Amino acid sequence: MNPDTPPPSGPIGFVGLGMMGAPIAERLAAAGVPLVVHNRTRAKADALVARGAVWAETPRAVGRAAAGHLVFTMLTDARAVRATLFGRSGVAAGAARGTLVVDLSTIGPDESRANAARLRPRGLRYVDAPVGGSVDAAAAGELLVYAGGEEEDIDRARPYLEKFSRRTERLGGVGSGTAMKLVNNLVTIAGLAVATEALALAERLGLAKERVVELLLAGGAQSRMLEAKRDGLLRREYPSRFKLVLAAKDLGLVERAARDAGAGRRLAREARRLAEEGLRAGHGDDDFSAMFEAALARGRPSPASRPESPTTPSPAGEPGT
Ligand SMILES: NC(=O)c1ccc[n+]([C@@H]2O[C@H](COP(=O)([O-])OP(=O)(O)OC[C@H]3O[C@@H](n4cnc5c(N)ncnc54)[C@H](OP(=O)(O)O)[C@@H]3O)[C@@H](O)[C@H]2O)c1
């Protein structure tokens, strides 16, 4: 866009009002940004519509209403993003040339680049802008935005990104934002996976969990993530902020990106296995800290839960089920 051209002044679009999308859109609405919104499940838009956002029946209608301006998407995965952008009733079918799509979802860098390449011939721009931080950070306007795309496109989105983030960092061209997000999530998710296995070990060693967590947080093992998850881990309750099923999805994305880039991926794979054990145990919609349940279920039964009179002892070192 020519820098002398004033930015469009109509509403901006927002598709995807889940756990993250809703508080982000609320921040924009609270800052006075006129919004046209859509979500697959309409009820999740009620609160925003009550405060003045306009409901659109389809993503295509969102694209049309945004009229060359900007459309945010915040969706589960790349499949949902593709359906929303390129489906028959998708954003691309309704959007005027010059519209900027800003995808906040966590997807693969290759998937971000493919979306941009499909939009380009239609005269539509694209920025990948996944976020660091969870639901509370979104509501407080404290997210980190990892942005990939042309500088002028990111600058165009910046006044809106600033309404819900404390920092927007451009990493490079399209796909570099989602690349950074995967690097970040390997540390945050696999890091918590290690912590849950450590707590499961502590329990087998007969240590009191409360003291273990307190001492971990007092020393070199201190982590903001462990601190944030402390109460839930101690109570073994996992009210969802970031669903385990999404953490497993992200670790799969990390593995694929690492494979394609020729980087190591063993720790991502191990963490994904733990997450998937949690999924199989029915924790998919729980917070990803429910990996602790999977960690507790691993290994041999603890001495306390072994039968009183053992039958044939297991061969030394044989892993249990
Ligand atoms: N939660 C976090 O802490 C967090 C933090 C950073 C990044 N993220 C990332 O942000 C994204 C959203 O996460 P979230 O926690 O908000 O998840 P969520 O609560 O499950 O929301 C997912 C959203 O995607 C929509 N959706 C899913 N499949 C769809 C499809 N096929 N077509 C159209 N819409 C579809 C859902 O619609 P319905 O309402 O109809 O289901 C909902 O609006 C994910 O990529 C996640 O990895 C999450």
Tab-separated table of C-alpha atoms and ligand atoms in Angstrom:
chain	number	residue	atom	x	y	z
A	1	MET	CA	0.000	0.000	0.000
A	2	ASN	CA	1.250	3.473	-0.852
A	3	PRO	CA	2.278	5.130	2.427
A	4	ASP	CA	0.477	8.299	1.300
A	5	THR	CA	-2.805	6.431	1.021
A	6	PRO	CA	-4.804	6.768	4.244
A	7	PRO	CA	-5.634	3.384	5.799
A	8	PRO	CA	-9.198	2.129	5.297
A	9	SER	CA	-11.414	3.285	8.131
A	10	GLY	CA	-14.115	0.560	8.109
A	11	PRO	CA	-14.356	-2.420	10.440
A	12	ILE	CA	-11.705	-5.051	10.683
A	13	GLY	CA	-12.605	-8.738	10.534
A	14	PHE	CA	-12.007	-11.403	13.168
A	15	VAL	CA	-12.616	-15.132	12.641
A	16	GLY	CA	-12.099	-17.638	15.471
A	17	LEU	CA	-13.416	-16.743	18.903
A	18	GLY	CA	-12.052	-19.635	20.943
A	19	MET	CA	-10.104	-19.423	24.203
A	20	MET	CA	-7.552	-17.047	22.669
A	21	GLY	CA	-9.535	-15.397	19.891
A	22	ALA	CA	-12.318	-14.183	22.192
A	23	PRO	CA	-10.151	-12.208	24.660
A	24	ILE	CA	-8.056	-10.786	21.807
A	25	ALA	CA	-11.169	-9.597	19.978
A	26	GLU	CA	-12.488	-8.223	23.281
A	27	ARG	CA	-9.314	-6.137	23.638
A	28	LEU	CA	-9.790	-4.731	20.147
A	29	ALA	CA	-13.451	-3.946	20.827
A	30	ALA	CA	-12.602	-2.332	24.166
A	31	ALA	CA	-10.092	-0.103	22.372
A	32	GLY	CA	-12.869	1.129	20.087
A	33	VAL	CA	-11.900	-0.865	16.986
A	34	PRO	CA	-15.060	-1.617	14.962
A	35	LEU	CA	-15.251	-5.376	14.401
A	36	VAL	CA	-17.073	-7.766	12.136
A	37	VAL	CA	-16.796	-11.265	13.594
A	38	HIS	CA	-17.485	-14.895	12.793
A	39	ASN	CA	-17.013	-18.149	14.663
A	40	ARG	CA	-18.029	-21.653	13.634
A	41	THR	CA	-19.998	-21.928	16.875
A	42	ARG	CA	-22.064	-18.772	16.933
A	43	ALA	CA	-22.723	-18.617	20.686
A	44	LYS	CA	-19.078	-17.732	21.336
A	45	ALA	CA	-19.645	-14.420	19.528
A	46	ASP	CA	-22.592	-13.369	21.743
A	47	ALA	CA	-20.579	-11.315	24.233
A	48	LEU	CA	-18.783	-9.411	21.469
A	49	VAL	CA	-21.967	-8.782	19.532
A	50	ALA	CA	-23.583	-7.500	22.735
A	51	ARG	CA	-20.844	-4.881	22.953
A	52	GLY	CA	-21.294	-3.746	19.352
A	53	ALA	CA	-19.368	-6.116	17.077
A	54	VAL	CA	-21.242	-7.043	13.899
A	55	TRP	CA	-21.954	-10.739	13.354
A	56	ALA	CA	-21.215	-12.153	9.873
A	57	GLU	CA	-22.755	-15.461	8.802
A	58	THR	CA	-19.625	-16.668	6.992
A	59	PRO	CA	-15.896	-15.913	6.775
A	60	ARG	CA	-16.649	-14.729	3.247
A	61	ALA	CA	-19.005	-12.073	4.655
A	62	VAL	CA	-16.231	-11.049	7.073
A	63	GLY	CA	-13.867	-10.619	4.117
A	64	ARG	CA	-16.422	-8.561	2.258
A	65	ALA	CA	-17.225	-6.325	5.238
A	66	ALA	CA	-13.533	-5.699	5.916
A	67	ALA	CA	-13.463	-3.983	2.505
A	68	GLY	CA	-9.762	-3.940	1.714
A	69	HIS	CA	-8.776	-3.499	5.337
A	70	LEU	CA	-7.617	-6.317	7.643
A	71	VAL	CA	-8.889	-9.731	8.789
A	72	PHE	CA	-7.534	-11.613	11.810
A	73	THR	CA	-7.816	-15.396	12.086
A	74	MET	CA	-7.230	-17.318	15.338
A	75	LEU	CA	-7.962	-20.986	14.750
A	76	THR	CA	-6.980	-24.449	15.938
A	77	ASP	CA	-4.657	-25.564	13.176
A	78	ALA	CA	-3.714	-25.197	9.506
A	79	ARG	CA	-6.693	-27.206	8.362
A	80	ALA	CA	-9.089	-24.811	10.082
A	81	VAL	CA	-7.171	-21.827	8.661
A	82	ARG	CA	-7.361	-23.224	5.120
A	83	ALA	CA	-11.089	-23.932	5.456
A	84	THR	CA	-11.667	-20.403	6.754
A	85	LEU	CA	-9.577	-18.665	4.112
A	86	PHE	CA	-10.137	-20.817	1.041
A	87	GLY	CA	-13.441	-22.649	1.552
A	88	ARG	CA	-16.410	-21.807	-0.658
A	89	SER	CA	-17.594	-19.363	1.977
A	90	GLY	CA	-14.067	-18.401	2.896
A	91	VAL	CA	-12.494	-15.016	3.531
A	92	ALA	CA	-10.677	-15.019	0.178
A	93	ALA	CA	-13.958	-15.394	-1.716
A	94	GLY	CA	-15.278	-12.133	-0.256
A	95	ALA	CA	-12.239	-9.962	0.357
A	96	ALA	CA	-11.354	-6.992	-1.855
A	97	ARG	CA	-7.856	-6.680	-3.313
A	98	GLY	CA	-5.427	-5.173	-0.819
A	99	THR	CA	-7.033	-6.882	2.195
A	100	LEU	CA	-4.433	-8.020	4.721
A	101	VAL	CA	-4.946	-11.401	6.418
A	102	VAL	CA	-3.160	-11.671	9.766
A	103	ASP	CA	-3.126	-15.261	11.004
A	104	LEU	CA	-2.563	-15.515	14.767
A	105	SER	CA	-2.888	-19.331	14.854
A	106	THR	CA	0.002	-21.671	15.604
A	107	ILE	CA	0.635	-23.552	12.355
A	108	GLY	CA	3.737	-24.687	10.476
A	109	PRO	CA	6.001	-22.196	8.662
A	110	ASP	CA	5.465	-24.161	5.427
A	111	GLU	CA	1.719	-23.845	5.955
A	112	SER	CA	2.002	-20.077	6.498
A	113	ARG	CA	3.977	-19.713	3.278
A	114	ALA	CA	1.460	-21.829	1.366
A	115	ASN	CA	-1.406	-19.617	2.602
A	116	ALA	CA	0.439	-16.462	1.523
A	117	ALA	CA	1.176	-17.963	-1.905
A	118	ARG	CA	-2.503	-18.831	-2.444
A	119	LEU	CA	-3.659	-15.337	-1.448
A	120	ARG	CA	-1.095	-13.398	-3.463
A	121	PRO	CA	-2.599	-13.942	-6.974
A	122	ARG	CA	-5.900	-12.576	-5.633
A	123	GLY	CA	-4.180	-9.383	-4.520
A	124	LEU	CA	-4.479	-10.336	-0.835
A	125	ARG	CA	-1.622	-9.839	1.642
A	126	TYR	CA	-0.644	-12.178	4.489
A	127	VAL	CA	1.229	-11.974	7.763
A	128	ASP	CA	1.791	-14.885	10.161
A	129	ALA	CA	1.591	-13.521	13.681
A	130	PRO	CA	1.307	-16.338	16.245
A	131	VAL	CA	1.350	-15.260	19.857
A	132	GLY	CA	3.299	-16.091	22.999
A	133	GLY	CA	1.319	-16.065	26.245
A	134	SER	CA	-1.994	-17.583	27.149
A	135	VAL	CA	-5.555	-16.575	27.949
A	136	ASP	CA	-4.710	-14.262	30.854
A	137	ALA	CA	-2.010	-12.472	28.859
A	138	ALA	CA	-4.488	-12.020	26.001
A	139	ALA	CA	-7.087	-10.493	28.318
A	140	ALA	CA	-4.459	-8.192	29.838
A	141	GLY	CA	-3.030	-7.108	26.461
A	142	GLU	CA	0.314	-8.693	27.383
A	143	LEU	CA	0.895	-11.150	24.534
A	144	LEU	CA	4.107	-11.381	22.521
A	145	VAL	CA	3.581	-11.367	18.753
A	146	TYR	CA	6.069	-13.213	16.529
A	147	ALA	CA	5.443	-11.675	13.112
A	148	GLY	CA	6.530	-12.852	9.672
A	149	GLY	CA	5.853	-10.941	6.469
A	150	GLU	CA	6.625	-7.755	4.577
A	151	GLU	CA	7.577	-4.909	6.866
A	152	GLU	CA	4.872	-2.638	5.447
A	153	ASP	CA	2.199	-5.275	6.068
A	154	ILE	CA	3.307	-5.760	9.663
A	155	ASP	CA	3.359	-1.993	10.136
A	156	ARG	CA	-0.172	-1.881	8.824
A	157	ALA	CA	-1.257	-4.485	11.392
A	158	ARG	CA	0.812	-3.035	14.232
A	159	PRO	CA	-1.727	-0.516	15.609
A	160	TYR	CA	-4.151	-3.425	16.102
A	161	LEU	CA	-1.545	-5.900	17.375
A	162	GLU	CA	-0.560	-3.335	19.983
A	163	LYS	CA	-4.064	-3.429	21.444
A	164	PHE	CA	-3.475	-6.954	22.729
A	165	SER	CA	0.291	-7.360	22.979
A	166	ARG	CA	3.199	-5.860	24.898
A	167	ARG	CA	5.599	-6.456	22.028
A	168	THR	CA	5.448	-7.223	18.309
A	169	GLU	CA	8.649	-8.568	16.848
A	170	ARG	CA	9.228	-9.068	13.119
A	171	LEU	CA	11.411	-12.144	12.527
A	172	GLY	CA	11.613	-11.946	8.718
A	173	GLY	CA	9.450	-12.960	5.760
A	174	VAL	CA	6.229	-14.995	5.858
A	175	GLY	CA	6.752	-18.186	7.889
A	176	SER	CA	9.364	-16.729	10.218
A	177	GLY	CA	6.750	-15.844	12.851
A	178	THR	CA	5.399	-19.382	12.996
A	179	ALA	CA	8.998	-20.700	12.953
A	180	MET	CA	9.768	-18.625	16.071
A	181	LYS	CA	6.547	-19.795	17.709
A	182	LEU	CA	7.543	-23.443	17.227
A	183	VAL	CA	10.994	-22.776	18.683
A	184	ASN	CA	9.313	-21.127	21.680
A	185	ASN	CA	6.814	-23.941	22.151
A	186	LEU	CA	9.471	-26.631	22.082
A	187	VAL	CA	10.973	-24.934	25.141
A	188	THR	CA	7.694	-24.254	26.934
A	189	ILE	CA	5.927	-27.567	26.264
A	190	ALA	CA	8.883	-29.965	26.386
A	191	GLY	CA	10.168	-28.006	29.400
A	192	LEU	CA	6.936	-28.638	31.275
A	193	ALA	CA	7.006	-32.276	30.150
A	194	VAL	CA	10.397	-32.636	31.874
A	195	ALA	CA	9.015	-30.956	34.994
A	196	THR	CA	6.053	-33.369	35.140
A	197	GLU	CA	8.366	-36.368	34.803
A	198	ALA	CA	10.585	-34.902	37.524
A	199	LEU	CA	7.586	-34.528	39.843
A	200	ALA	CA	6.517	-38.104	39.111
A	201	LEU	CA	10.052	-39.222	39.993
A	202	ALA	CA	9.976	-37.161	43.192
A	203	GLU	CA	6.791	-38.941	44.213
A	204	ARG	CA	8.368	-42.369	43.630
A	205	LEU	CA	11.333	-41.254	45.708
A	206	GLY	CA	9.009	-40.439	48.567
A	207	LEU	CA	9.448	-36.664	48.491
A	208	ALA	CA	6.625	-34.277	49.359
A	209	LYS	CA	5.411	-32.649	46.153
A	210	GLU	CA	4.765	-29.232	47.720
A	211	ARG	CA	8.338	-28.986	48.991
A	212	VAL	CA	9.775	-30.271	45.725
A	213	VAL	CA	7.955	-27.632	43.693
A	214	GLU	CA	8.892	-24.912	46.142
A	215	LEU	CA	12.577	-25.901	46.009
A	216	LEU	CA	12.579	-26.184	42.225
A	217	LEU	CA	11.183	-22.677	41.996
A	218	ALA	CA	13.795	-21.415	44.467
A	219	GLY	CA	16.776	-22.676	42.476
A	220	GLY	CA	18.199	-23.162	39.025
A	221	ALA	CA	15.143	-25.130	37.864
A	222	GLN	CA	12.967	-22.049	38.268
A	223	SER	CA	10.646	-21.516	35.322
A	224	ARG	CA	7.752	-19.176	34.703
A	225	MET	CA	5.789	-22.042	33.234
A	226	LEU	CA	6.257	-24.246	36.300
A	227	GLU	CA	5.287	-21.303	38.471
A	228	ALA	CA	2.140	-20.709	36.417
A	229	LYS	CA	1.154	-24.386	36.608
A	230	ARG	CA	2.174	-24.946	40.241
A	231	ASP	CA	-1.267	-24.909	41.896
A	232	GLY	CA	-2.867	-27.147	39.291
A	233	LEU	CA	-0.030	-29.656	39.476
A	234	LEU	CA	-0.212	-29.786	43.269
A	235	ARG	CA	-3.979	-30.329	43.199
A	236	ARG	CA	-3.863	-32.530	40.089
A	237	GLU	CA	-6.505	-30.298	38.530
A	238	TYR	CA	-6.083	-29.002	35.010
A	239	PRO	CA	-8.586	-26.278	34.104
A	240	SER	CA	-7.746	-25.513	30.518
A	241	ARG	CA	-5.787	-22.457	29.431
A	242	PHE	CA	-3.959	-24.228	26.609
A	243	LYS	CA	-5.476	-27.586	25.713
A	244	LEU	CA	-3.304	-30.689	25.768
A	245	VAL	CA	-4.543	-31.556	22.282
A	246	LEU	CA	-3.081	-28.256	21.002
A	247	ALA	CA	0.237	-28.902	22.758
A	248	ALA	CA	0.440	-32.309	21.035
A	249	LYS	CA	-0.350	-30.599	17.721
A	250	ASP	CA	2.445	-28.066	18.284
A	251	LEU	CA	4.999	-30.746	19.138
A	252	GLY	CA	4.050	-32.543	15.910
A	253	LEU	CA	4.661	-29.272	14.039
A	254	VAL	CA	8.039	-28.896	15.750
A	255	GLU	CA	9.018	-32.412	14.731
A	256	ARG	CA	8.030	-31.822	11.115
A	257	ALA	CA	9.815	-28.468	10.933
A	258	ALA	CA	12.930	-30.009	12.540
A	259	ARG	CA	12.867	-32.952	10.128
A	260	ASP	CA	12.540	-30.619	7.124
A	261	ALA	CA	15.350	-28.409	8.421
A	262	GLY	CA	17.637	-31.330	9.302
A	263	ALA	CA	17.628	-30.463	13.016
A	264	GLY	CA	17.354	-32.772	16.037
A	265	ARG	CA	13.862	-33.699	17.129
A	266	ARG	CA	14.183	-36.397	19.752
A	267	LEU	CA	13.110	-34.255	22.680
A	268	ALA	CA	10.104	-32.931	20.749
A	269	ARG	CA	9.171	-36.535	19.933
A	270	GLU	CA	9.512	-37.678	23.544
A	271	ALA	CA	7.390	-34.771	24.778
A	272	ARG	CA	4.773	-35.496	22.091
A	273	ARG	CA	4.636	-39.128	23.206
A	274	LEU	CA	3.953	-38.035	26.774
A	275	ALA	CA	1.283	-35.596	25.552
A	276	GLU	CA	-0.329	-38.330	23.441
A	277	GLU	CA	-0.416	-40.683	26.421
A	278	GLY	CA	-2.367	-37.915	28.139
A	279	LEU	CA	-4.716	-37.673	25.154
A	280	ARG	CA	-5.343	-41.427	25.255
A	281	ALA	CA	-6.165	-41.132	28.947
A	282	GLY	CA	-8.887	-38.615	28.083
A	283	HIS	CA	-7.119	-35.329	28.924
A	284	GLY	CA	-7.266	-33.721	25.461
A	285	ASP	CA	-9.456	-30.807	26.524
A	286	ASP	CA	-7.640	-30.356	29.835
A	287	ASP	CA	-4.750	-27.979	30.220
A	288	PHE	CA	-1.472	-29.298	28.816
A	289	SER	CA	-0.106	-29.556	32.375
A	290	ALA	CA	-2.237	-32.751	32.486
A	291	MET	CA	0.911	-34.343	31.019
A	292	PHE	CA	1.575	-34.889	34.737
A	293	GLU	CA	-1.122	-37.611	34.767
A	294	ALA	CA	0.642	-39.358	31.892
A	295	ALA	CA	3.980	-39.026	33.673
A	296	LEU	CA	2.508	-40.501	36.872
A	297	ALA	CA	1.071	-43.426	34.924
A	298	ARG	CA	4.437	-44.297	33.407
A	299	GLY	CA	6.906	-46.810	34.754
A	300	ARG	CA	6.474	-49.636	37.227
A	301	PRO	CA	3.810	-49.531	39.904
A	302	SER	CA	5.149	-47.701	42.951
A	303	PRO	CA	6.119	-49.857	45.971
A	304	ALA	CA	3.035	-48.587	47.791
A	305	SER	CA	0.705	-49.888	45.097
A	306	ARG	CA	2.436	-53.250	44.597
A	307	PRO	CA	0.655	-56.364	45.893
A	308	GLU	CA	1.628	-57.471	49.421
A	309	SER	CA	3.050	-60.850	48.379
A	310	PRO	CA	4.837	-60.530	45.069
A	311	THR	CA	4.714	-63.466	42.698
A	312	THR	CA	7.612	-64.005	40.297
A	313	PRO	CA	9.883	-60.966	40.451
A	314	SER	CA	10.468	-59.102	37.164
A	315	PRO	CA	13.883	-59.391	35.600
A	316	ALA	CA	16.021	-56.480	36.753
A	317	GLY	CA	15.667	-53.405	34.580
A	318	GLU	CA	12.625	-54.582	32.647
A	319	PRO	CA	10.374	-51.618	31.997
A	320	GLY	CA	6.853	-51.995	33.283
A	321	THR	CA	3.698	-50.990	31.485
B	1	LIG	N1	-4.691	-21.305	24.508
B	1	LIG	C1	-3.468	-20.811	24.531
B	1	LIG	O1	-2.885	-20.587	25.588
B	1	LIG	C2	-2.728	-20.503	23.253
B	1	LIG	C3	-1.597	-19.686	23.345
B	1	LIG	C4	-0.901	-19.351	22.179
B	1	LIG	C5	-1.323	-19.855	20.962
B	1	LIG	N2	-2.419	-20.686	20.901
B	1	LIG	C6	-2.830	-21.161	19.564
B	1	LIG	O2	-3.936	-20.366	19.184
B	1	LIG	C7	-4.841	-21.125	18.374
B	1	LIG	C8	-6.232	-21.126	19.020
B	1	LIG	O3	-6.113	-21.710	20.304
B	1	LIG	P1	-7.307	-21.641	21.371
B	1	LIG	O4	-6.717	-21.994	22.674
B	1	LIG	O5	-8.087	-20.402	21.211
B	1	LIG	O6	-8.181	-22.889	20.862
B	1	LIG	P2	-9.759	-23.134	20.945
B	1	LIG	O7	-10.338	-22.512	22.152
B	1	LIG	O8	-9.948	-24.585	20.745
B	1	LIG	O9	-10.332	-22.347	19.675
B	1	LIG	C9	-10.172	-22.848	18.377
B	1	LIG	C10	-10.944	-21.989	17.398
B	1	LIG	O10	-10.824	-22.553	16.077
B	1	LIG	C11	-12.142	-22.776	15.552
B	1	LIG	N3	-12.104	-23.907	14.628
B	1	LIG	C12	-11.556	-25.118	14.819
B	1	LIG	N4	-11.700	-25.895	13.735
B	1	LIG	C13	-12.363	-25.151	12.810
B	1	LIG	C14	-12.779	-25.381	11.482
B	1	LIG	N5	-12.548	-26.553	10.871
B	1	LIG	N6	-13.417	-24.386	10.835
B	1	LIG	C15	-13.640	-23.213	11.435
B	1	LIG	N7	-13.265	-22.915	12.705
B	1	LIG	C16	-12.621	-23.878	13.377
B	1	LIG	C17	-12.990	-23.015	16.771
B	1	LIG	O11	-14.362	-22.852	16.455
B	1	LIG	P3	-15.491	-23.438	17.472
B	1	LIG	O12	-15.646	-22.404	18.539
B	1	LIG	O13	-16.676	-23.601	16.610
B	1	LIG	O14	-14.953	-24.741	17.996
B	1	LIG	C18	-12.449	-21.922	17.690
B	1	LIG	O15	-12.924	-20.654	17.324
B	1	LIG	C19	-4.214	-22.516	18.245
B	1	LIG	O16	-3.453	-22.569	17.059
B	1	LIG	C20	-3.307	-22.589	19.457
B	1	LIG	O17	-2.255	-23.510	19.274
B	1	LIG	C21	-3.130	-21.002	22.009
